[in-house]
Amino acid sequence: MMLCPLFSGSSGNAVYVGTQKTGLLIDAGLSGIVIERALQAQGLDPARLDGILITHEHIDHIKGAGVLSRRHDIPVYANEKT
């Protein structure tokens, strides 16, 4: 299993969690292009993400979720209150 904190802080949060078969992005709090570049810098292909899990609705956790979801056809998961 790979756990890769990409960003953490008030300017944005994003963590990649994955195995050889499955990859998830937990939160997407920066722009889509910034997150794509961070994933690529770790040798990860953003188009191979299986999902984006949103922990809560603050902008520093959701900013790039829509762009990444649309650009790469990635499902977004959140609870009903988010």
Coordinates of C-alpha atoms in Angstrom, one line a residue:
M1 CA 0.0 0.0 0.0
M2 CA 1.2 3.5 -0.8
L3 CA 0.2 6.5 1.3
C4 CA 1.4 9.8 -0.2
P5 CA 0.5 13.1 1.4
L6 CA 0.6 15.5 -1.6
F7 CA -0.5 18.7 0.3
S8 CA -1.5 19.5 3.8
G9 CA -2.4 22.9 5.2
S10 CA -4.8 25.8 5.1
S11 CA -4.0 26.4 1.4
G12 CA -5.2 22.9 0.4
N13 CA -5.2 19.2 1.3
A14 CA -4.8 16.1 -0.9
V15 CA -3.5 12.6 0.0
Y16 CA -3.1 9.7 -2.4
V17 CA -3.8 6.2 -1.0
G18 CA -3.3 3.2 -3.3
T19 CA -2.3 -0.3 -4.0
Q20 CA -1.1 -1.9 -7.3
K21 CA -4.8 -2.3 -8.3
T22 CA -6.6 0.7 -6.8
G23 CA -5.9 4.4 -6.2
L24 CA -7.9 7.0 -4.3
L25 CA -7.4 10.7 -3.8
I26 CA -8.5 11.8 -0.4
D27 CA -9.5 15.4 -0.7
A28 CA -8.6 17.6 -3.7
G29 CA -8.1 21.0 -2.1
L30 CA -5.9 22.6 -4.7
S31 CA -6.4 23.3 -8.4
G32 CA -6.8 20.3 -10.7
I33 CA -3.5 21.0 -12.6
V34 CA -1.5 21.4 -9.3
I35 CA -2.8 18.0 -8.1
E36 CA -2.2 16.4 -11.4
R37 CA 1.4 17.6 -11.4
A38 CA 1.9 16.4 -7.8
L39 CA 0.6 13.0 -8.7
Q40 CA 2.8 12.8 -11.8
A41 CA 5.8 13.9 -9.7
Q42 CA 5.2 10.7 -7.6
G43 CA 5.0 8.6 -10.8
L44 CA 1.2 8.4 -10.6
D45 CA -1.2 8.9 -13.5
P46 CA -4.2 11.0 -12.5
A47 CA -6.4 9.3 -15.1
R48 CA -5.9 6.0 -13.2
L49 CA -7.5 7.2 -10.0
D50 CA -10.5 5.1 -9.0
G51 CA -12.2 7.8 -7.0
I52 CA -11.9 11.0 -5.1
L53 CA -13.1 10.8 -1.4
I54 CA -14.1 14.2 0.0
T55 CA -13.9 14.4 3.8
H56 CA -15.9 17.6 4.1
E57 CA -16.9 20.6 2.1
H58 CA -14.3 23.3 3.0
I59 CA -12.6 24.8 -0.1
D60 CA -9.2 23.6 1.0
H61 CA -10.5 20.0 0.6
I62 CA -12.7 20.3 -2.6
K63 CA -11.2 23.0 -4.8
G64 CA -10.0 20.7 -7.6
A65 CA -12.4 17.8 -7.2
G66 CA -14.8 18.9 -9.9
V67 CA -12.1 19.6 -12.5
L68 CA -10.3 16.3 -11.8
S69 CA -13.6 14.4 -11.9
R70 CA -14.7 15.8 -15.2
R71 CA -11.3 15.7 -16.9
H72 CA -10.6 12.1 -16.0
D73 CA -14.1 10.7 -15.5
I74 CA -13.3 10.0 -11.8
P75 CA -16.2 9.4 -9.4
V76 CA -16.4 11.6 -6.3
Y77 CA -17.5 10.1 -3.0
A78 CA -18.8 12.1 0.0
N79 CA -21.4 11.7 2.7
E80 CA -24.8 13.2 2.1
K81 CA -24.1 16.3 4.3
T82 CA -21.1 17.1 2.1

